[in-house]
Amino acid sequence: HRDLHSFPTRRSSDLLEAGLEDPGFDPALVQTRFWRMKAQRFGEAFRAELEASPRVRTLLHGTVVNIDVAGDARRVTGLRLATPSGMRHRVRARHYVLAAGGIENPRLLLASNDVETAGIGNGRDLVGRFFMEHPKCRTARVMADDPVRLLERLRTTYPRHMPPLCPSLVLSAEKQAELGVLNSSIALYYRSLPGVTDAATELNAAWKKGQWWPEGAGRNLMRLLPVLPSVPTNLFRRFVRRRALIAQPTALYLLVRGEQAPNPDSRVRLSMARDALGQRRADLDWHLSPIDKRSAHAVTELVGAELARTGLGRIVMDDWLLDGSADWPTGLDDGDHHNVLQGGHHHIGTTRMSDDPSTGVVDANGKVWGKENLFVAGSSVFPTSGWANPTLTIVALSLRLGAHLAQRLQVAKAA
């Protein structure tokens, strides 16, 4: 089950439509984009429709443990399924679509090595390579004379006529090209007293999902007692002005969410460890490149300069951005998980699309090179990662693949 993630709008004029004030940044340098928050669990939203469809047969509680191919390795002949209780099953079809994510897709191709010893589609050692995420980490502390005024411009808003909007700051395309850096976005977040921060974060997260009185809401409102004088203001802010809670900010920070450059050394391999079904697990070796950090530095520096120019604040860059290495902060955090490198839970690459089998795993239609009837769907086919969440691109490519398969079936039927 997968949440439908947020996606960025294209126009900074949406500030006015969302009821937010324009921070006044020079659009030739820094522009505003929005995440439109729409959370939806696929299984909950579409289960009834899938059950009712005469065109879909859904098998639950079974795991594909092998993709069987013909002796000449040109066609998939079936899928082997297994359950923890020991049941075994085999599925046959005319076409097969592997859509298990950026880690499991390559793992299953590599593990299905009965005929091709290096794994299906891995004759050039490309399956599992170019794993990408969206590196996320705190980059700077922000000093502001009026923290609430700054947060009001760059925090979530809940307009009545559209999904919740979360502003982010990006470099203009021209400035990005001039600096030779990747796509990155900067968001503003804040810390309050520990319990207050956690309560406000949980309430805001639930409200973004449309849960107006979520489980634990009463407890979280009680945790806001240390900032009780601000509670009426915040309730007015949330339900009348339709903005995010701002509960006594004690520190402001910039958080980068960046694009990762394709790196062949960043990859998924097979581990020697095995799971409950006896299958070799995935071993992820995530590697970043110097340009990833340089891009985070560039967007932080430009956003900081615009904050200073507009009088909204000034920044103090975190030491890790200034140490001259390609390293990002890892290890244990100091109570604020943004202080260490994270991913966005977006598994990208590993079966990349290409126009030549020497540079990728699937062709422009998502078909595995050298296979007549095996296709891959999902963000594992992305050759690059961008900075935005991948869900809508996954959906678009999946619809495109569905149309392509329908056409193939129609041609075969006519023949």
Coordinates of C-alpha atoms in Angstrom, one line a residue:
H1 CA 0.0 0.0 0.0
R2 CA 1.4 3.4 -0.9
D3 CA 0.4 6.9 0.0
L4 CA -0.4 9.3 -2.8
H5 CA 2.3 11.9 -2.1
S6 CA 2.4 15.6 -2.6
F7 CA 3.5 17.3 -5.8
P8 CA 4.7 20.8 -6.6
T9 CA 2.6 23.3 -8.4
R10 CA 4.2 25.4 -11.2
R11 CA 3.2 29.0 -10.4
S12 CA 4.4 31.2 -7.6
S13 CA 1.3 33.3 -8.2
D14 CA -0.5 30.5 -6.2
L15 CA 0.7 32.4 -3.2
L16 CA -2.1 34.9 -3.7
E17 CA -4.6 32.2 -4.5
A18 CA -3.7 30.4 -1.3
G19 CA -4.0 33.6 0.7
L20 CA -0.3 33.9 1.6
E21 CA 1.8 37.0 1.4
D22 CA 4.5 37.1 -1.2
P23 CA 7.9 37.1 0.7
G24 CA 9.3 39.4 -2.0
F25 CA 12.2 37.2 -3.2
D26 CA 13.8 38.1 -6.6
P27 CA 12.2 35.5 -9.0
A28 CA 15.4 35.6 -11.1
L29 CA 17.1 33.9 -8.1
V30 CA 14.6 32.2 -5.9
Q31 CA 11.0 31.1 -6.6
T32 CA 8.2 29.6 -4.6
R33 CA 6.7 26.2 -5.3
F34 CA 4.0 24.3 -3.4
W35 CA 3.5 20.7 -2.2
R36 CA -0.2 19.9 -2.6
M37 CA -0.9 17.3 0.1
K38 CA -3.2 14.5 -0.8
A39 CA -2.8 11.3 1.2
Q40 CA -4.6 8.2 0.1
R41 CA -3.9 4.5 0.7
F42 CA -4.4 2.6 -2.5
G43 CA -5.8 -0.6 -0.9
E44 CA -8.4 1.3 1.1
A45 CA -9.4 3.6 -1.8
F46 CA -9.7 1.0 -4.6
R47 CA -10.2 -2.4 -3.0
A48 CA -13.9 -2.4 -3.7
E49 CA -13.4 -1.4 -7.3
L50 CA -10.7 -4.1 -7.8
E51 CA -13.0 -6.8 -6.2
A52 CA -15.8 -5.8 -8.5
S53 CA -13.8 -5.7 -11.7
P54 CA -14.2 -8.7 -14.0
R55 CA -10.9 -7.8 -15.6
V56 CA -8.8 -8.0 -12.4
R57 CA -7.9 -11.0 -10.3
T58 CA -6.1 -10.1 -7.1
L59 CA -4.1 -12.7 -5.2
L60 CA -3.4 -11.8 -1.6
H61 CA -0.8 -13.2 0.9
G62 CA 1.5 -14.6 -1.8
T63 CA 5.0 -13.4 -2.6
V64 CA 6.7 -13.8 -5.9
V65 CA 9.9 -15.7 -5.3
N66 CA 11.1 -16.3 -8.8
I67 CA 10.6 -15.0 -12.4
D68 CA 10.9 -18.1 -14.6
V69 CA 12.4 -17.5 -18.1
A70 CA 12.7 -19.8 -21.1
G71 CA 16.0 -21.6 -21.8
D72 CA 16.9 -19.0 -24.5
A73 CA 16.2 -16.2 -21.9
R74 CA 14.0 -14.3 -24.3
R75 CA 10.6 -14.8 -22.6
V76 CA 9.2 -15.0 -19.2
T77 CA 7.3 -18.3 -18.8
G78 CA 5.7 -17.8 -15.4
L79 CA 6.0 -16.6 -11.8
R80 CA 6.5 -18.7 -8.7
L81 CA 4.7 -17.6 -5.6
A82 CA 5.1 -18.8 -2.0
T83 CA 3.5 -18.2 1.4
P84 CA 5.1 -18.4 4.9
S85 CA 2.8 -21.4 5.6
G86 CA 4.5 -23.4 2.8
M87 CA 1.9 -23.0 0.0
R88 CA 3.3 -22.8 -3.5
H89 CA 1.6 -21.4 -6.7
R90 CA 2.5 -20.6 -10.2
V91 CA 1.1 -17.8 -12.4
R92 CA 1.3 -17.7 -16.2
A93 CA 0.4 -14.8 -18.5
R94 CA 1.2 -13.3 -21.9
H95 CA 2.8 -10.3 -20.4
Y96 CA 4.4 -9.6 -17.0
V97 CA 4.8 -6.2 -15.3
L98 CA 7.2 -6.0 -12.3
A99 CA 5.9 -3.2 -10.1
A100 CA 7.4 -3.8 -6.6
G101 CA 9.5 -0.6 -6.0
G102 CA 13.0 0.6 -6.5
I103 CA 14.5 -1.9 -4.1
E104 CA 12.4 -5.0 -4.6
N105 CA 12.3 -4.7 -8.4
P106 CA 16.1 -5.2 -8.8
R107 CA 16.3 -7.7 -6.0
L108 CA 13.8 -10.0 -7.7
L109 CA 15.5 -9.6 -11.1
L110 CA 18.9 -10.5 -9.5
A111 CA 17.5 -13.4 -7.5
S112 CA 15.8 -15.0 -10.5
N113 CA 19.1 -16.4 -11.8
D114 CA 18.2 -19.9 -12.9
V115 CA 18.9 -19.2 -16.6
E116 CA 20.8 -16.0 -16.5
T117 CA 23.4 -16.4 -13.7
A118 CA 23.8 -12.7 -13.2
G119 CA 20.1 -12.1 -13.0
I120 CA 17.4 -11.3 -15.4
G121 CA 18.3 -8.4 -17.7
N122 CA 21.7 -8.0 -16.0
G123 CA 24.0 -8.9 -18.8
R124 CA 25.7 -5.5 -18.5
D125 CA 25.7 -5.3 -14.7
L126 CA 23.2 -2.5 -14.6
V127 CA 20.3 -4.0 -12.6
G128 CA 20.4 -2.4 -9.2
R129 CA 22.7 0.4 -10.1
F130 CA 21.9 4.2 -10.0
F131 CA 19.8 4.0 -6.8
M132 CA 18.6 7.5 -6.0
E133 CA 16.8 9.1 -3.1
H134 CA 15.9 12.6 -2.2
P135 CA 18.5 13.6 0.4
K136 CA 17.0 15.6 3.1
C137 CA 18.8 17.4 5.9
R138 CA 19.0 20.6 7.9
T139 CA 21.3 23.1 6.3
A140 CA 21.1 26.4 8.3
R141 CA 19.7 28.1 11.4
V142 CA 17.6 31.2 10.7
M143 CA 17.8 34.3 12.9
A144 CA 14.6 36.4 12.6
D145 CA 13.4 39.4 14.5
D146 CA 9.9 38.3 14.0
P147 CA 9.8 34.4 13.6
V148 CA 6.0 34.2 13.4
R149 CA 6.0 36.7 10.6
L150 CA 8.5 34.6 8.6
L151 CA 6.7 31.4 9.4
E152 CA 3.3 32.8 8.3
R153 CA 4.8 33.3 4.8
L154 CA 6.5 29.9 4.4
R155 CA 4.4 27.3 6.3
T156 CA 1.4 25.1 5.3
T157 CA -1.9 26.7 4.4
Y158 CA -5.3 25.0 4.2
P159 CA -7.4 26.8 1.5
R160 CA -11.0 25.7 1.3
H161 CA -11.0 25.2 -2.4
M162 CA -7.9 23.0 -2.8
P163 CA -5.7 20.5 -0.9
P164 CA -3.3 21.8 1.8
L165 CA -0.4 23.7 0.3
C166 CA 3.2 23.6 1.7
P167 CA 5.5 26.3 0.3
S168 CA 9.1 25.4 -0.7
L169 CA 11.8 27.6 -2.2
V170 CA 13.8 26.7 -5.3
L171 CA 16.4 28.3 -7.5
S172 CA 15.2 29.7 -10.8
A173 CA 16.0 27.6 -13.8
E174 CA 18.4 30.3 -15.1
K175 CA 20.3 30.5 -11.8
Q176 CA 20.5 26.7 -11.4
A177 CA 21.9 26.5 -14.9
E178 CA 24.4 29.3 -14.2
L179 CA 25.6 27.6 -11.1
G180 CA 25.7 24.1 -12.6
V181 CA 23.8 22.5 -9.7
L182 CA 20.9 20.1 -9.3
N183 CA 17.3 20.7 -8.4
S184 CA 16.8 21.3 -4.7
S185 CA 14.1 22.8 -2.6
I186 CA 14.3 24.6 0.8
A187 CA 11.6 24.5 3.4
L188 CA 11.4 26.4 6.7
Y189 CA 10.7 24.6 10.0
Y190 CA 10.9 25.5 13.6
R191 CA 11.4 24.0 17.1
S192 CA 9.5 24.9 20.2
L193 CA 9.6 23.3 23.6
P194 CA 10.1 19.5 23.1
G195 CA 6.6 18.4 24.0
V196 CA 5.1 21.4 22.3
T197 CA 7.0 20.7 19.1
D198 CA 5.9 17.1 19.0
A199 CA 2.2 18.0 19.6
A200 CA 2.1 20.7 17.0
T201 CA 3.9 18.4 14.5
E202 CA 1.4 15.5 15.0
L203 CA -1.6 17.8 14.8
N204 CA -0.4 19.5 11.7
A205 CA 0.4 16.1 10.0
A206 CA -3.1 14.8 10.8
W207 CA -4.7 18.0 9.6
K208 CA -2.8 17.8 6.3
K209 CA -4.5 14.5 5.8
G210 CA -7.9 15.9 6.5
Q211 CA -8.2 14.4 9.9
W212 CA -9.9 17.2 11.8
W213 CA -10.0 15.4 15.2
P214 CA -7.4 12.7 14.9
E215 CA -6.6 10.0 17.5
G216 CA -4.7 11.6 20.3
A217 CA -5.9 15.2 19.5
G218 CA -7.0 15.8 23.1
R219 CA -3.6 14.6 24.4
N220 CA -1.8 16.8 22.0
L221 CA -3.9 19.8 22.9
M222 CA -3.0 19.2 26.5
R223 CA 0.7 19.1 25.6
L224 CA 0.3 22.6 24.3
L225 CA -0.5 23.8 27.8
P226 CA 3.1 25.3 28.1
V227 CA 2.1 27.7 25.4
L228 CA -1.5 28.1 26.5
P229 CA -1.7 31.9 25.8
S230 CA -1.0 31.1 22.1
V231 CA -3.7 28.4 21.9
P232 CA -6.6 30.7 21.1
T233 CA -4.5 32.5 18.5
N234 CA -3.5 29.2 17.0
L235 CA -7.0 27.9 16.8
F236 CA -8.0 31.1 15.1
R237 CA -5.0 30.8 12.8
R238 CA -5.9 27.2 11.9
F239 CA -9.6 27.2 11.5
V240 CA -10.3 30.8 10.5
R241 CA -7.2 31.9 8.7
R242 CA -6.5 28.2 7.7
R243 CA -2.8 28.3 8.4
A244 CA -0.5 25.8 10.2
L245 CA 0.0 26.0 14.0
I246 CA 2.8 28.1 15.1
A247 CA 3.5 27.3 18.8
Q248 CA 6.1 29.6 20.4
P249 CA 9.0 29.1 18.0
T250 CA 12.4 29.0 19.8
A251 CA 14.5 28.2 16.8
L252 CA 14.1 28.3 13.0
Y253 CA 15.9 26.1 10.5
L254 CA 16.2 25.6 6.7
L255 CA 15.6 22.0 5.5
V256 CA 16.8 20.9 2.0
R257 CA 15.1 18.3 -0.1
G258 CA 17.4 17.7 -3.0
E259 CA 17.8 15.9 -6.3
Q260 CA 20.5 13.2 -6.3
A261 CA 22.7 12.8 -9.3
P262 CA 22.8 9.3 -10.9
N263 CA 25.7 7.4 -9.4
P264 CA 26.5 3.8 -10.7
D265 CA 28.1 3.0 -7.3
S266 CA 24.8 3.6 -5.5
R267 CA 23.2 0.3 -5.9
V268 CA 21.1 -2.6 -4.7
R269 CA 22.8 -6.1 -4.5
L270 CA 21.8 -9.4 -3.1
S271 CA 22.6 -10.0 0.5
M272 CA 23.7 -13.4 1.9
A273 CA 21.0 -13.1 4.5
R274 CA 17.7 -14.8 3.7
D275 CA 14.1 -14.0 4.6
A276 CA 11.3 -16.2 6.0
L277 CA 10.7 -17.6 2.5
G278 CA 14.4 -18.5 2.0
Q279 CA 14.9 -15.6 -0.4
R280 CA 18.1 -13.6 -0.4
R281 CA 17.4 -10.1 1.0
A282 CA 18.3 -6.8 -0.7
D283 CA 21.6 -5.1 0.4
L284 CA 21.3 -1.3 -0.3
D285 CA 24.6 0.6 -0.7
W286 CA 23.5 4.3 -1.0
H287 CA 26.2 6.7 -2.3
L288 CA 25.9 10.4 -2.8
S289 CA 28.2 12.5 -5.0
P290 CA 30.0 15.8 -4.5
I291 CA 27.5 17.7 -6.7
D292 CA 24.6 16.6 -4.4
K293 CA 26.2 18.5 -1.5
R294 CA 27.3 21.4 -3.7
S295 CA 23.7 21.8 -4.8
A296 CA 22.4 21.9 -1.2
H297 CA 25.0 24.5 -0.4
A298 CA 24.0 26.7 -3.4
V299 CA 20.2 26.7 -2.7
T300 CA 20.8 27.4 1.0
E301 CA 23.2 30.3 0.2
L302 CA 20.8 31.9 -2.3
V303 CA 17.8 31.5 0.0
G304 CA 19.8 33.0 2.9
A305 CA 20.8 36.0 0.8
E306 CA 17.2 36.6 -0.2
L307 CA 16.0 36.3 3.4
A308 CA 18.6 39.0 4.4
R309 CA 17.8 41.3 1.5
T310 CA 14.1 41.3 2.3
G311 CA 14.7 41.8 6.0
L312 CA 12.9 38.5 6.9
G313 CA 16.0 36.9 8.5
R314 CA 19.6 35.9 8.2
I315 CA 21.1 32.5 8.2
V316 CA 24.0 30.7 9.9
M317 CA 25.0 27.7 7.7
D318 CA 25.5 24.4 9.4
D319 CA 29.1 23.3 9.7
W320 CA 28.7 20.2 7.6
L321 CA 28.0 22.3 4.5
L322 CA 31.2 24.3 5.0
D323 CA 33.8 21.5 5.8
G324 CA 35.0 21.1 2.2
S325 CA 34.1 17.4 1.9
A326 CA 31.3 15.5 0.1
D327 CA 30.1 14.1 3.4
W328 CA 26.6 14.6 4.9
P329 CA 25.9 14.3 8.6
T330 CA 25.1 10.7 9.7
G331 CA 24.8 8.8 12.9
L332 CA 22.7 9.7 15.9
D333 CA 20.8 12.9 16.0
D334 CA 20.6 15.3 19.0
G335 CA 16.8 15.0 19.4
D336 CA 16.0 16.7 16.1
H337 CA 16.0 14.1 13.4
H338 CA 16.5 16.7 10.7
N339 CA 20.1 17.1 11.9
V340 CA 21.2 13.9 10.1
L341 CA 20.9 12.8 6.5
Q342 CA 17.6 11.2 5.6
G343 CA 15.9 10.1 2.5
G344 CA 12.4 11.0 1.4
H345 CA 11.3 7.3 1.3
H346 CA 11.5 7.6 -2.5
H347 CA 13.3 4.7 -4.1
I348 CA 14.4 5.8 -7.6
G349 CA 16.5 4.2 -10.3
T350 CA 17.9 0.6 -10.2
T351 CA 16.1 -0.5 -13.5
R352 CA 16.7 2.7 -15.4
M353 CA 15.1 3.5 -18.8
S354 CA 17.4 4.1 -21.7
D355 CA 17.4 4.2 -25.5
D356 CA 20.3 1.7 -25.6
P357 CA 20.7 -1.6 -23.7
S358 CA 24.3 -0.6 -22.8
T359 CA 23.1 2.3 -20.6
G360 CA 19.9 1.0 -19.0
V361 CA 17.7 -2.0 -18.1
V362 CA 14.4 -1.1 -19.8
D363 CA 13.5 0.6 -23.1
A364 CA 11.2 3.6 -23.7
N365 CA 8.1 1.4 -23.1
G366 CA 9.4 -0.1 -19.9
K367 CA 10.2 -3.5 -21.5
V368 CA 13.3 -5.2 -20.2
W369 CA 16.0 -5.2 -22.9
G370 CA 16.2 -8.7 -24.5
K371 CA 12.9 -9.9 -23.1
E372 CA 9.7 -10.2 -25.2
N373 CA 7.1 -10.0 -22.5
L374 CA 8.6 -8.5 -19.3
F375 CA 8.0 -4.9 -18.3
V376 CA 8.9 -2.8 -15.3
A377 CA 6.7 0.0 -13.8
G378 CA 7.5 2.5 -11.0
S379 CA 10.2 4.9 -10.1
S380 CA 12.9 2.3 -10.6
V381 CA 12.8 3.1 -14.3
F382 CA 13.5 6.8 -13.7
P383 CA 17.0 7.7 -15.2
T384 CA 17.1 10.9 -13.0
S385 CA 15.3 11.8 -9.8
G386 CA 14.3 15.5 -9.8
W387 CA 13.5 17.0 -6.4
A388 CA 9.7 16.4 -6.3
N389 CA 8.0 13.3 -5.0
P390 CA 7.7 10.7 -7.7
T391 CA 4.1 9.5 -7.3
L392 CA 2.5 11.4 -10.2
T393 CA 5.3 10.5 -12.6
I394 CA 4.9 6.8 -11.6
V395 CA 1.1 7.1 -12.3
A396 CA 1.7 8.8 -15.7
L397 CA 4.3 6.1 -16.8
S398 CA 2.0 3.3 -15.5
L399 CA -0.9 4.7 -17.6
R400 CA 1.3 4.9 -20.6
L401 CA 2.5 1.3 -20.1
G402 CA -1.1 0.2 -19.7
A403 CA -2.0 1.8 -23.0
H404 CA 1.1 0.2 -24.7
L405 CA 0.2 -3.3 -23.4
A406 CA -3.4 -2.8 -24.5
Q407 CA -2.2 -2.0 -28.0
R408 CA 0.0 -5.0 -28.1
L409 CA -2.8 -7.3 -27.0
Q410 CA -5.1 -5.7 -29.7
V411 CA -2.5 -6.3 -32.4
A412 CA -2.0 -9.9 -31.3
K413 CA -5.7 -10.5 -31.3
A414 CA -6.1 -9.1 -34.8
A415 CA -3.3 -11.3 -36.0

